[in-house]
Amino acid sequence: MNQSFYGLLLFIFLVIPPVANFMESVMVIHMHMQMPMLVIAGFLMARFFQKRFPGFFVKWNSNGLPGILLFVIIMVYWMLPRTMDEALTTQTVEAFKFFSLPFLAGVSLRNSWKKLSSLGKNVVIISFTVMFIGLGWLYIWSPVQLCNNYLLIEQVTLGWAFLTTAIGLVIYLGYNFFIDPSAYE
Amino acid sequence: MKMEADLKTGFKDKTNKMLGFYPEDAKISKSYIAVAFIALLVGGFLGLLQGLNRAGLLELPTWFNYYQVLTAHGLLLILVLTAFFTIGYFYAALSHNLGGLLPKVRKFAWSGFVIKLIGFVLAVIPILMNEASVMYTFYPPMAAHPVFYIGLALIVVGVWMCCIGAFIQVANWRKNHKGQHVPILSYFATGVFVLLFFALMFVAVEVLFMIIPWVFGWVETINVMVARTLFWAFGHTLVNIWYLTAVSAWYVVVPKIIGGKRWSDLLTRVVIIALVIMNITGGFHHQIIDPGINEVVKFMHVFMSLAIGFPSLMTAFALFAVFERTARRKGGKGLVGWWKKMPWGDVRFLAPFIAMVAFIPAGAGGIAQSTNQLDQVVHNTMWIVGHFHLTLGMSVVMTFFGISYWLVPYISNRVLTPQINRLGVIQTWIWTIGMIFMSGSMHYVGLLGSPRRTSYSTYGDHATALGWDPYLMLLAVGGTLLIIGVILQVYAVFNMMFFAPKGETEFPIAEEEDNATKTPYLTERWGLWIVIMLIVVAMAYVIPLTEFIVNAPPGSPPFKTW
């Protein structure tokens, strides 16, 4: 309960207009801080839904695949430049962002991750790594502005953020591959 | 006869093992600590020359000018003293805690030692030839002789060897002690070496990929802002590495010396993790008045810098809790009366205690400086020099001194005599008074506008500049007291290392309190903490660095300004 409450607090904090305005004013903060924080808020609130509707999750997400698929679809959707632009110009899309990231992506991530096999987890991380490298490449070397709302320099910054995140993921994968925690714990 | 000797050595080996003492490992720590204190002696004298020059009492000759002295003073005390002491101290802890160093790890430590010394000699030669008076920050576009940078690069490699050695040692111990927590002092060592390992990457990129090609003339210009940013990502982390080293003694050693227990194992480990995660990003506040960074980014970084203050406040709370509990257990009474029960005559307590107290104004000053508007007033003045001497020269170095009074006898198989203890107490007070004079007058004269990084000048007898003179004179008085402190300290260290009576000295590590809560195993998952640290670093540096590189102004050719 505690956790869900903190998740709700984080969610409310992110929705407050000055906070949302500030975070959306910088492209990389918009995509790499606001959006993940919304997912984290949902991830924390998931505990509440899991306790409230246990049957629902067992019925629809017994092996974690539907959930993680939903998570991936929502994440990929919000990584498109076009959707970010739309969130800034159209109120309903902005509302959908604040709904979909915590409640569709965050909750389903929490409910699915532990159910996945290690192969499944690795497939998810590897595909995100490849996607991040691709998006990094796109945002850095695209000669034109991809978002109407952000300058070219912000786009390049976001590209580097994608690439550094991808590097972080590669390090994590390498760490997982080479280090066996059971040798230490 | 032979059997008797065998029996005797066998017995000795056994007692050594019981005490966690390994002669071959002690040799490593001893060499590192000896180099550290030789650096203190030489660097201290260079500091005196600067102090006397700034007071207008001493004109330095043209063949050994103020800026040369300043560069050497910085390099000796900031790099050599601290790095060698930290490594010597933590390797002693790793050896004692983790059942002796592995032969492989010893090799790493010795190769690191040799590579660092070679690097250091290479860096000093151009300084002596007045070819590298770039001060310890070696900011481009000032360019030193290429050999200076090659020396620095070698020092980086040497420290990396020590990091890798420490990682191997800790990983090996954990494999053989599944599910156990790494002993607390080795846990501190792990945190420090993780920070060193990653922080050095920034300065390695700066030196190897930016400065060296530029001073050799392979590229014509350098991006100054990027170089400064990389330097401070390393530089500020180094500051906190010293601090974390000092803190390790405050948490673990000081409670034992006063006869108390460690207050909270979990809190201690959380402080270490917090410092490791948030440290590198703090570097940006050293550039808080640099041009070319927009206000939003600066504001973000002020937040990051102040976040580091939080674990420090936790530390202050924990330490005073230990003091009060211990003193009350010994019969201390009243709101302040329990203070009398502390071992004031024991240098191993007194020196770190004064160091802790000094950290209160030092930390407060640091908070003032990381605030953009306040820093505008003091940034290029002697205030900063005063701050640095209060933090490094008092909080950190006095703790190092306090450590030396048990560590040096421990690694030398000798004892701390009452005479040396008394000498240490006297040294501690001389150092305290000297530093109050010197650092205090530096702070004040800085507020009055006296600039840093300049040799003595009255600016054509300008009234304002003449008004600084009394304070600068106090600075010289403080500096003179400090050199007496340096001589006493170095004497004490070498006395304990080679001449003190033989005997066993204990490695003081305090126990946890009896009713302590169990620390969750999560604290041991360094992989997780390092990934979080890397994410925080990316969050802090991607925006400004992209801006500096993509919207870069024309680069700068090398300049020799002296």
XYZ file of C-alpha atoms in Angstrom:
747
model
C 0.000 0.000 0.000
C 2.784 2.296 0.977
C 4.481 1.786 -2.364
C 1.315 2.436 -4.323
C 0.795 5.626 -2.345
C 4.284 6.881 -3.240
C 3.579 5.971 -6.848
C 0.396 8.029 -6.717
C 2.272 10.951 -5.153
C 4.894 10.799 -7.898
C 2.150 10.680 -10.505
C 0.382 13.717 -9.041
C 3.697 15.573 -8.856
C 4.361 14.866 -12.537
C 0.886 15.995 -13.564
C 1.094 19.393 -11.836
C 1.174 21.881 -14.749
C 4.375 23.789 -13.824
C 6.273 20.521 -13.399
C 4.867 19.078 -16.608
C 5.584 22.330 -18.471
C 9.168 22.450 -17.265
C 9.859 18.844 -18.112
C 8.327 19.156 -21.526
C 10.306 22.299 -22.295
C 13.506 20.285 -22.808
C 13.241 17.471 -25.335
C 15.559 15.037 -23.588
C 13.936 15.632 -20.209
C 10.541 15.111 -21.818
C 11.424 11.740 -23.298
C 14.081 10.470 -20.923
C 12.868 11.759 -17.581
C 9.184 12.569 -17.639
C 8.135 9.485 -19.559
C 10.231 6.969 -17.567
C 9.110 8.618 -14.338
C 5.512 8.132 -15.390
C 6.275 4.479 -16.014
C 7.937 4.252 -12.597
C 4.872 5.839 -11.002
C 2.711 3.184 -12.640
C 5.185 0.500 -11.651
C 4.803 1.519 -8.002
C 1.025 1.872 -8.189
C 0.751 -1.575 -9.786
C 0.837 -3.189 -6.333
C -2.575 -1.643 -5.619
C -4.119 -3.056 -8.787
C -2.522 -6.449 -8.278
C -4.086 -6.684 -4.833
C -7.424 -5.284 -5.917
C -7.906 -7.327 -9.080
C -5.792 -10.468 -8.721
C -8.137 -12.470 -10.946
C -7.796 -10.062 -13.829
C -4.028 -10.395 -14.019
C -4.094 -14.152 -13.658
C -6.640 -14.454 -16.409
C -5.108 -12.083 -18.931
C -1.427 -12.093 -18.107
C -0.624 -15.532 -16.779
C 2.746 -15.911 -18.493
C 3.634 -12.219 -18.736
C 3.732 -12.111 -22.531
C 0.568 -10.058 -23.157
C 1.674 -7.569 -20.511
C 5.170 -7.107 -21.814
C 3.787 -6.799 -25.350
C 1.496 -4.003 -24.205
C 4.450 -2.360 -22.449
C 6.596 -2.533 -25.582
C 3.824 -1.163 -27.803
C 3.207 1.805 -25.497
C 6.946 2.534 -25.183
C 7.570 2.337 -28.905
C 4.561 4.534 -29.582
C 5.946 7.268 -27.338
C 9.386 7.111 -28.881
C 8.075 8.378 -32.205
C 8.850 12.053 -32.781
C 5.367 12.580 -34.192
C 3.610 11.452 -30.997
C 5.749 13.688 -28.809
C 4.828 16.639 -30.987
C 1.191 15.753 -30.767
C 1.292 15.476 -26.992
C 2.456 19.065 -26.886
C -0.151 20.428 -29.261
C -3.253 18.314 -28.615
C -4.734 18.133 -25.124
C -6.306 14.701 -25.549
C -3.018 13.166 -26.671
C -1.300 14.729 -23.665
C -3.980 13.169 -21.463
C -3.437 9.838 -23.186
C 0.295 10.126 -22.434
C -0.358 10.633 -18.746
C -2.750 7.690 -18.767
C -0.981 5.210 -20.996
C 2.557 5.417 -19.615
C 1.755 4.691 -15.973
C -1.355 2.552 -16.273
C -0.785 0.618 -19.471
C 3.026 0.454 -19.556
C 4.049 0.740 -15.888
C 1.423 -1.580 -14.437
C 1.900 -4.233 -17.082
C 5.685 -4.076 -16.745
C 5.405 -4.747 -13.015
C 2.980 -7.576 -13.559
C 4.937 -9.221 -16.368
C 8.635 -8.830 -15.594
C 8.916 -11.453 -12.874
C 6.859 -13.901 -14.919
C 9.238 -13.776 -17.867
C 11.976 -16.340 -18.307
C 15.530 -15.027 -18.408
C 15.415 -15.526 -22.178
C 12.335 -13.326 -22.347
C 13.978 -10.644 -20.218
C 17.074 -10.681 -22.365
C 15.041 -10.452 -25.560
C 13.241 -7.375 -24.202
C 16.462 -5.665 -23.105
C 18.312 -6.527 -26.306
C 15.503 -5.270 -28.501
C 15.343 -2.019 -26.531
C 19.126 -1.689 -26.850
C 18.945 -2.123 -30.625
C 16.031 0.297 -30.785
C 17.903 2.878 -28.719
C 20.963 2.636 -30.938
C 18.750 3.062 -33.992
C 16.889 6.021 -32.521
C 20.151 7.548 -31.324
C 21.500 7.280 -34.837
C 18.304 8.797 -36.247
C 18.164 11.726 -33.848
C 21.861 12.568 -34.053
C 22.373 12.360 -37.782
C 18.976 13.423 -39.060
C 19.631 16.571 -41.115
C 16.146 17.942 -40.467
C 14.061 18.773 -37.463
C 11.916 15.757 -36.560
C 9.773 17.551 -33.998
C 8.147 20.873 -34.730
C 8.381 21.824 -31.094
C 12.100 21.301 -30.507
C 15.250 22.753 -32.020
C 17.790 20.669 -33.871
C 20.302 20.888 -30.989
C 17.764 19.380 -28.614
C 17.209 16.568 -31.040
C 20.947 15.845 -31.173
C 21.079 15.902 -27.366
C 18.267 13.383 -27.229
C 20.123 11.220 -29.719
C 23.169 11.147 -27.459
C 20.954 10.338 -24.499
C 19.648 7.347 -26.463
C 23.153 6.232 -27.309
C 24.445 6.579 -23.715
C 21.399 4.682 -22.450
C 22.130 1.975 -25.005
C 25.729 1.832 -23.779
C 24.401 1.472 -20.228
C 22.169 -1.390 -21.344
C 25.056 -3.095 -23.117
C 27.124 -2.852 -19.925
C 24.221 -4.329 -17.995
C 23.863 -7.192 -20.477
C 27.589 -7.877 -20.332
C 27.492 -7.823 -16.546
C 24.576 -10.264 -16.588
C 26.342 -12.512 -19.052
C 29.752 -12.652 -17.404
C 28.886 -12.404 -13.713
C 26.976 -15.118 -11.988
C 25.436 -13.624 -8.844
C 24.975 -17.053 -7.279
C 28.770 -17.321 -7.073
C 28.695 -14.436 -4.589
C 25.410 -14.642 -2.745
C 68.644 -24.424 17.215
C 66.967 -24.483 13.819
C 63.891 -26.120 15.252
C 63.690 -23.472 17.889
C 63.860 -20.793 15.235
C 61.206 -22.573 13.215
C 58.991 -22.840 16.248
C 59.497 -19.208 16.957
C 58.685 -18.034 13.429
C 55.780 -20.465 13.260
C 54.397 -18.964 16.421
C 54.931 -15.501 15.096
C 53.178 -16.308 11.816
C 50.264 -17.645 13.774
C 49.892 -14.578 15.964
C 50.224 -12.411 12.899
C 47.455 -14.325 11.221
C 45.263 -14.051 14.292
C 45.791 -10.310 14.291
C 45.169 -10.162 10.560
C 48.711 -8.987 9.884
C 50.516 -10.034 6.691
C 54.116 -8.793 6.441
C 54.218 -8.791 2.634
C 51.054 -6.703 2.440
C 52.342 -4.381 5.132
C 55.339 -3.630 2.921
C 52.977 -2.314 0.230
C 51.144 -0.020 2.630
C 54.407 1.106 4.175
C 55.857 2.118 0.813
C 52.722 4.002 -0.157
C 52.541 5.833 3.163
C 56.237 6.701 3.114
C 55.841 8.319 -0.303
C 52.740 10.163 0.910
C 54.550 11.762 3.829
C 57.657 12.632 1.814
C 55.277 14.424 -0.534
C 53.785 16.210 2.483
C 57.227 17.411 3.555
C 58.245 18.760 0.142
C 54.790 20.074 -0.698
C 54.542 21.723 2.705
C 57.760 23.683 2.165
C 56.539 24.791 -1.251
C 53.331 25.957 0.424
C 55.352 27.997 2.906
C 57.177 29.714 0.031
C 53.834 30.658 -1.493
C 52.432 31.940 1.786
C 55.500 34.113 2.400
C 55.349 35.398 -1.150
C 51.680 36.323 -0.882
C 52.404 38.236 2.301
C 55.025 40.244 0.405
C 57.785 38.909 2.637
C 59.635 36.883 0.047
C 60.486 37.548 -3.567
C 60.817 34.253 -5.400
C 63.698 34.025 -7.904
C 62.923 34.011 -11.619
C 64.228 30.453 -11.990
C 61.720 29.198 -9.437
C 58.693 31.420 -9.683
C 55.381 31.538 -7.860
C 53.435 29.632 -10.492
C 55.967 26.831 -10.643
C 55.810 26.523 -6.874
C 52.027 26.592 -6.970
C 51.874 23.815 -9.580
C 54.302 21.619 -7.669
C 52.569 22.291 -4.337
C 49.237 21.286 -5.844
C 50.547 18.206 -7.593
C 52.420 16.941 -4.526
C 49.665 17.448 -1.999
C 46.559 16.938 -4.098
C 47.706 14.016 -6.190
C 50.627 12.350 -4.484
C 49.862 12.757 -0.772
C 46.192 11.899 -1.052
C 46.398 9.146 -3.663
C 49.288 7.352 -2.004
C 47.796 7.657 1.464
C 44.352 6.494 0.359
C 45.722 3.486 -1.476
C 48.151 2.561 1.314
C 45.435 2.845 3.939
C 42.768 0.920 2.052
C 45.160 -1.805 0.963
C 46.045 -2.279 4.628
C 42.322 -2.518 5.369
C 41.697 -4.995 2.528
C 44.591 -7.131 3.715
C 43.457 -7.062 7.347
C 39.741 -7.569 6.636
C 39.887 -10.104 3.856
C 42.534 -12.544 5.026
C 45.598 -11.142 3.296
C 46.065 -9.898 -0.249
C 46.205 -12.434 -3.064
C 49.647 -12.670 -4.720
C 48.061 -11.365 -7.936
C 46.661 -8.356 -6.104
C 50.049 -7.608 -4.570
C 51.506 -7.563 -8.070
C 48.863 -5.075 -9.152
C 49.626 -2.858 -6.171
C 53.391 -2.909 -6.816
C 53.092 -2.285 -10.554
C 50.706 0.552 -9.790
C 53.253 1.947 -7.361
C 56.090 1.877 -9.887
C 54.000 3.268 -12.758
C 52.735 6.101 -10.576
C 56.228 7.003 -9.446
C 57.516 7.036 -13.033
C 54.553 9.165 -14.062
C 55.160 11.498 -11.186
C 58.853 11.977 -12.032
C 57.906 12.665 -15.656
C 55.384 15.282 -14.508
C 57.802 16.991 -12.133
C 60.707 17.434 -14.565
C 58.878 19.919 -16.833
C 57.586 21.760 -13.754
C 61.145 22.240 -12.501
C 62.168 23.423 -15.967
C 59.338 25.980 -15.860
C 57.749 24.270 -18.849
C 54.569 23.237 -17.025
C 53.412 26.073 -14.766
C 49.783 25.300 -15.513
C 48.733 24.667 -11.893
C 47.140 21.468 -10.796
C 43.962 22.008 -12.792
C 45.984 22.214 -16.056
C 43.142 24.084 -17.766
C 43.503 24.485 -21.493
C 44.241 26.732 -23.323
C 47.297 26.929 -21.066
C 49.558 24.231 -22.426
C 52.440 22.542 -20.643
C 55.254 20.459 -22.078
C 53.886 17.158 -23.515
C 55.949 15.133 -21.037
C 53.909 16.636 -18.187
C 50.715 15.148 -19.611
C 52.341 11.811 -20.358
C 53.337 11.698 -16.685
C 49.755 12.436 -15.656
C 48.466 9.686 -17.939
C 50.860 7.214 -16.321
C 49.641 8.215 -12.863
C 46.098 7.474 -14.043
C 47.159 4.034 -15.280
C 48.916 3.350 -11.974
C 45.836 4.199 -9.938
C 43.708 2.048 -12.225
C 45.969 -0.919 -11.473
C 45.285 -0.419 -7.773
C 41.537 -0.230 -8.439
C 41.568 -3.474 -10.398
C 43.654 -5.149 -7.696
C 41.123 -4.112 -5.074
C 38.210 -5.372 -7.169
C 39.872 -8.762 -7.617
C 40.525 -8.991 -3.885
C 36.933 -8.156 -2.922
C 35.392 -10.406 -5.605
C 37.561 -13.309 -4.472
C 36.567 -12.819 -0.836
C 32.903 -12.703 -1.738
C 33.182 -15.915 -3.729
C 34.588 -17.631 -0.661
C 32.123 -16.021 1.761
C 28.809 -16.342 -0.018
C 25.960 -14.322 1.371
C 28.123 -12.364 3.810
C 28.523 -8.618 3.847
C 31.955 -7.315 2.929
C 33.526 -6.030 6.186
C 32.755 -2.360 6.581
C 36.220 -0.879 5.999
C 36.666 -2.971 2.857
C 33.214 -1.840 1.817
C 34.450 1.747 2.068
C 37.484 0.704 0.031
C 35.227 -0.797 -2.646
C 33.227 2.422 -2.868
C 36.373 4.537 -3.101
C 37.958 2.378 -5.787
C 34.722 2.278 -7.810
C 34.644 6.068 -7.733
C 38.330 6.331 -8.622
C 37.935 3.897 -11.494
C 35.091 5.787 -13.132
C 36.250 9.304 -12.306
C 39.643 8.640 -13.864
C 37.939 7.765 -17.154
C 36.940 11.393 -17.602
C 40.399 12.803 -17.023
C 41.923 10.016 -19.131
C 39.714 11.032 -22.052
C 40.667 14.667 -21.485
C 44.409 14.005 -21.359
C 44.726 11.211 -23.933
C 42.232 12.245 -26.581
C 42.160 16.017 -26.240
C 45.270 17.493 -24.649
C 48.052 15.186 -25.842
C 47.144 15.422 -29.557
C 46.851 19.181 -29.093
C 50.184 19.810 -27.347
C 51.983 17.608 -29.862
C 50.379 19.693 -32.609
C 48.481 16.820 -34.256
C 45.355 18.931 -33.937
C 45.388 22.702 -33.960
C 42.745 23.604 -31.437
C 41.022 22.301 -28.326
C 37.472 22.644 -27.032
C 38.108 24.406 -23.736
C 34.667 23.932 -22.212
C 34.664 20.198 -22.844
C 38.131 19.844 -21.337
C 37.137 21.759 -18.209
C 33.974 19.704 -17.832
C 35.863 16.431 -18.093
C 38.461 17.701 -15.636
C 35.895 18.548 -12.979
C 33.915 15.348 -13.424
C 37.152 13.800 -12.212
C 38.290 16.612 -9.914
C 35.230 16.854 -7.767
C 35.006 13.092 -7.456
C 38.602 13.078 -6.266
C 37.623 15.592 -3.572
C 34.904 13.266 -2.392
C 37.205 10.272 -2.556
C 39.418 11.986 0.044
C 36.330 12.799 2.007
C 35.015 9.239 1.830
C 38.423 7.971 2.959
C 38.349 10.293 5.962
C 34.739 9.368 6.691
C 35.671 5.683 6.745
C 37.935 6.352 9.710
C 35.271 8.446 11.423
C 32.680 5.694 11.149
C 34.821 2.663 11.805
C 38.021 3.569 13.652
C 37.132 6.498 15.894
C 34.309 4.629 17.728
C 36.765 1.853 18.567
C 39.348 4.299 19.865
C 36.892 5.988 22.186
C 35.705 2.553 23.338
C 32.317 2.667 21.666
C 30.472 0.796 18.957
C 29.428 1.567 15.432
C 26.026 3.154 15.438
C 24.315 1.793 12.328
C 25.778 -0.479 9.716
C 22.908 0.128 7.311
C 23.211 3.910 7.558
C 26.955 3.689 6.953
C 26.506 1.610 3.826
C 23.688 3.798 2.532
C 25.940 6.849 2.933
C 28.653 5.126 0.893
C 26.229 4.105 -1.855
C 24.686 7.590 -1.978
C 28.109 9.192 -2.300
C 29.140 6.784 -5.044
C 25.969 7.369 -7.059
C 25.764 11.151 -6.773
C 29.367 12.149 -6.738
C 30.603 12.480 -10.293
C 27.763 14.764 -11.306
C 28.646 17.137 -8.492
C 31.706 18.206 -10.503
C 29.683 20.670 -12.467
C 29.364 23.125 -9.591
C 33.040 23.965 -10.020
C 31.974 25.476 -13.345
C 28.985 27.277 -11.957
C 30.182 30.646 -13.247
C 31.648 29.338 -16.501
C 30.141 30.925 -19.599
C 28.326 28.854 -22.189
C 26.089 26.953 -19.790
C 22.477 28.002 -19.539
C 20.766 28.739 -16.263
C 18.469 25.716 -16.342
C 21.426 23.363 -16.508
C 23.196 25.263 -13.737
C 20.125 25.065 -11.565
C 19.857 21.330 -12.139
C 23.450 20.952 -11.088
C 23.096 23.012 -7.958
C 20.440 20.516 -6.969
C 22.791 17.629 -7.708
C 25.580 19.228 -5.683
C 23.407 19.941 -2.692
C 22.161 16.363 -2.823
C 25.674 15.299 -1.809
C 25.210 17.329 1.349
C 22.512 14.958 2.506
C 24.711 11.928 3.219
C 27.116 14.310 4.976
C 24.377 15.400 7.322
C 23.571 11.747 7.977
C 27.238 11.237 8.805
C 27.284 14.134 11.254
C 24.218 12.749 12.987
C 25.615 9.232 13.225
C 28.985 10.338 14.589
C 27.643 12.567 17.307
C 25.262 9.779 18.259
C 28.277 7.503 18.739
C 30.101 10.099 20.831
C 27.190 10.784 23.105
C 26.259 7.134 23.632
C 29.835 6.153 24.380
C 30.423 9.041 26.753
C 27.167 8.398 28.612
C 28.013 4.725 28.947
C 31.245 5.821 30.590
C 29.314 7.900 33.077
C 29.116 11.222 31.250
C 26.243 13.367 32.494
C 24.292 16.456 31.569
C 23.473 18.131 28.288
C 27.096 18.948 27.518
C 28.908 17.433 30.485
C 29.478 14.115 28.697
C 32.077 15.841 26.539
C 34.526 15.505 29.405
C 34.484 11.719 29.039
C 36.097 11.767 25.598
C 39.793 10.777 25.321
C 41.112 14.242 24.550
C 44.711 13.248 25.236
C 44.699 10.539 22.552
C 45.919 11.878 19.226
C 44.168 9.052 17.389
C 40.889 10.587 18.563
C 41.807 14.269 18.811
C 43.039 14.734 15.239
C 40.031 13.146 13.506
C 37.682 14.903 15.927
C 39.012 18.358 15.075
C 38.880 17.293 11.430
C 35.170 16.531 11.820
C 34.461 19.826 13.520
C 36.305 21.635 10.726
C 34.002 19.985 8.236
C 31.033 21.932 9.620
C 32.207 25.357 8.375
C 33.922 23.696 5.392
C 30.709 22.032 4.269
C 28.700 25.198 4.838
C 31.199 27.144 2.727
C 30.874 24.540 0.018
C 27.107 24.988 -0.051
C 27.571 28.741 -0.412
C 29.978 28.246 -3.293
C 27.767 25.920 -5.260
C 25.104 28.619 -5.335
C 25.466 30.587 -8.535
C 24.837 34.068 -7.158
C 27.034 33.661 -4.083
C 29.803 32.084 -6.096
C 29.906 35.141 -8.372
C 31.314 37.058 -5.407
C 34.011 34.629 -4.339
C 34.845 32.406 -7.290
C 38.152 33.877 -8.381
C 39.261 35.011 -4.943
C 41.321 33.634 -2.091
C 38.042 32.485 -0.500
C 38.161 29.356 -2.656
C 41.746 28.681 -1.608
C 40.671 29.030 2.007
C 37.795 26.643 1.463
C 40.086 24.109 -0.111
C 42.572 24.316 2.756
C 39.763 23.924 5.263
C 38.333 20.848 3.557
C 41.437 19.082 2.328
C 43.995 20.638 4.676
C 41.916 20.146 7.782
C 38.994 17.726 7.476
C 40.813 15.226 5.312
C 44.484 15.605 6.112
C 44.045 15.804 9.876
C 42.074 12.567 9.696
C 44.945 11.075 7.703
C 47.324 12.251 10.435
C 45.107 10.682 13.065
C 45.082 7.424 11.092
C 48.865 7.466 10.778
C 49.302 7.185 14.576
C 47.931 3.639 14.558
C 48.347 2.594 10.933
C 52.083 3.257 10.715
C 52.900 1.321 13.922
C 50.546 -1.433 12.764
C 52.225 -1.949 9.405
C 55.703 -1.555 10.914
C 55.128 -3.978 13.798
C 55.898 -1.246 16.295
C 53.938 0.638 18.941
C 52.766 4.185 19.510
C 54.779 5.462 22.490
C 53.376 8.023 24.935
C 56.061 10.455 23.755
C 54.963 10.255 20.148
C 51.339 10.486 21.255
C 52.162 13.709 23.114
C 54.033 14.974 20.074
C 50.967 14.129 18.019
C 48.668 16.079 20.328
C 50.982 19.098 20.134
C 51.189 18.709 16.366
C 47.394 18.571 16.144
C 46.977 21.835 18.048
C 49.713 23.586 16.074
C 48.100 22.437 12.850
C 44.655 23.539 14.041
C 45.797 27.004 15.055
C 47.885 27.377 11.892
C 45.004 26.358 9.666
C 42.526 28.627 11.478
C 44.858 31.550 10.868
C 45.661 30.661 7.293
C 42.318 29.426 6.056
C 40.414 32.042 8.049
C 42.418 34.924 6.615
C 42.165 33.428 3.119
C 38.378 33.322 3.413
C 38.188 36.881 4.686
C 40.653 38.455 2.289
C 38.806 36.649 -0.499
C 35.598 38.421 0.470
C 37.555 41.661 0.236
C 38.462 40.741 -3.344
C 42.031 39.445 -3.205
C 42.403 37.173 -6.247
C 43.603 33.594 -6.190
C 46.260 32.086 -8.451
C 48.325 35.283 -8.565
C 51.633 36.070 -6.951
C 52.032 39.083 -4.683
C 51.205 42.461 -6.130
C 50.034 45.749 -4.674
C 48.509 46.690 -8.039
C 50.401 50.003 -8.139
C 49.782 50.596 -4.437
C 46.051 50.679 -4.966
C 44.245 51.377 -1.693
C 42.049 48.259 -1.921
C 45.010 46.007 -2.534
C 46.927 47.554 0.343
C 43.926 46.817 2.570
C 44.497 43.105 2.011
C 47.989 43.203 3.477
C 47.178 42.602 7.160
C 45.205 39.485 6.291
C 47.895 38.231 3.968
C 50.346 38.670 6.843
C 48.113 36.472 9.019
C 48.136 33.973 6.180
C 51.927 33.854 6.351
C 51.788 33.399 10.137
C 49.423 30.466 9.679
C 51.641 29.012 6.968
C 54.671 29.195 9.238
C 52.849 27.364 12.024
C 51.762 24.771 9.496
C 55.290 24.042 8.369
C 56.184 23.321 11.998
C 53.208 20.964 12.019
C 54.439 19.303 8.831
C 57.925 18.731 10.262
C 56.549 17.260 13.507
C 54.145 15.017 11.617
C 56.725 13.698 9.168
C 59.135 13.126 12.071
C 56.444 11.197 13.960
C 55.606 9.035 10.948
C 59.191 8.058 10.206
C 59.909 7.550 13.875
C 56.974 5.154 14.156
C 57.976 3.469 10.923
C 61.635 2.783 11.741
C 62.623 3.682 15.311
C 59.736 3.126 17.707
C 59.922 0.074 20.018
C 58.852 -3.210 18.444
C 55.474 -4.604 19.383
C 52.004 -5.488 18.204
C 49.535 -2.744 17.363
C 45.884 -3.478 16.827
C 43.974 -2.478 13.707
C 41.095 -0.637 15.395
C 37.755 -1.637 13.928
C 34.665 -0.980 16.009
C 31.979 -3.618 16.431
C 28.351 -3.108 15.590
C 25.962 -2.347 18.420
C 24.400 -5.409 20.042
C 20.814 -4.731 19.017
C 21.725 -3.581 15.515
C 19.221 -4.285 12.757
C 20.319 -6.602 9.999
C 21.602 -4.860 6.898
C 19.744 -5.957 3.751
C 21.837 -7.811 1.206
C 20.865 -5.264 -1.436
C 23.762 -3.093 -0.273
C 26.201 -5.627 -1.720
C 24.829 -5.438 -5.264
C 27.483 -3.146 -6.696
C 26.409 -3.957 -10.250
C 23.078 -2.277 -9.563
C 24.610 0.779 -7.877
C 27.093 1.256 -10.680
C 24.360 1.108 -13.329
C 22.363 3.730 -11.379
C 25.506 5.834 -11.080
C 26.074 5.662 -14.847
C 22.453 6.691 -15.470
C 22.825 9.666 -13.135
C 26.059 10.653 -14.871
C 24.359 10.448 -18.270
C 21.445 12.542 -17.004
C 23.830 15.198 -15.786
C 26.315 15.378 -18.621
C 24.563 14.575 -21.902
C 22.770 17.935 -22.148
C 25.728 20.257 -21.467
C 28.325 18.182 -23.320
C 26.196 17.942 -26.466
C 25.682 21.676 -26.299
C 29.438 22.326 -25.879
C 30.395 20.033 -28.743
C 27.648 20.752 -31.280
C 27.466 24.492 -30.714
C 31.181 24.800 -29.995
C 32.910 28.149 -30.433
C 36.148 28.094 -32.446
C 38.707 26.007 -30.543
C 41.798 27.433 -28.949
C 45.448 26.931 -29.918
C 47.878 26.214 -27.043
C 49.137 29.181 -25.012
C 52.143 29.534 -22.776
C 51.084 32.336 -20.468
C 54.124 32.371 -18.234
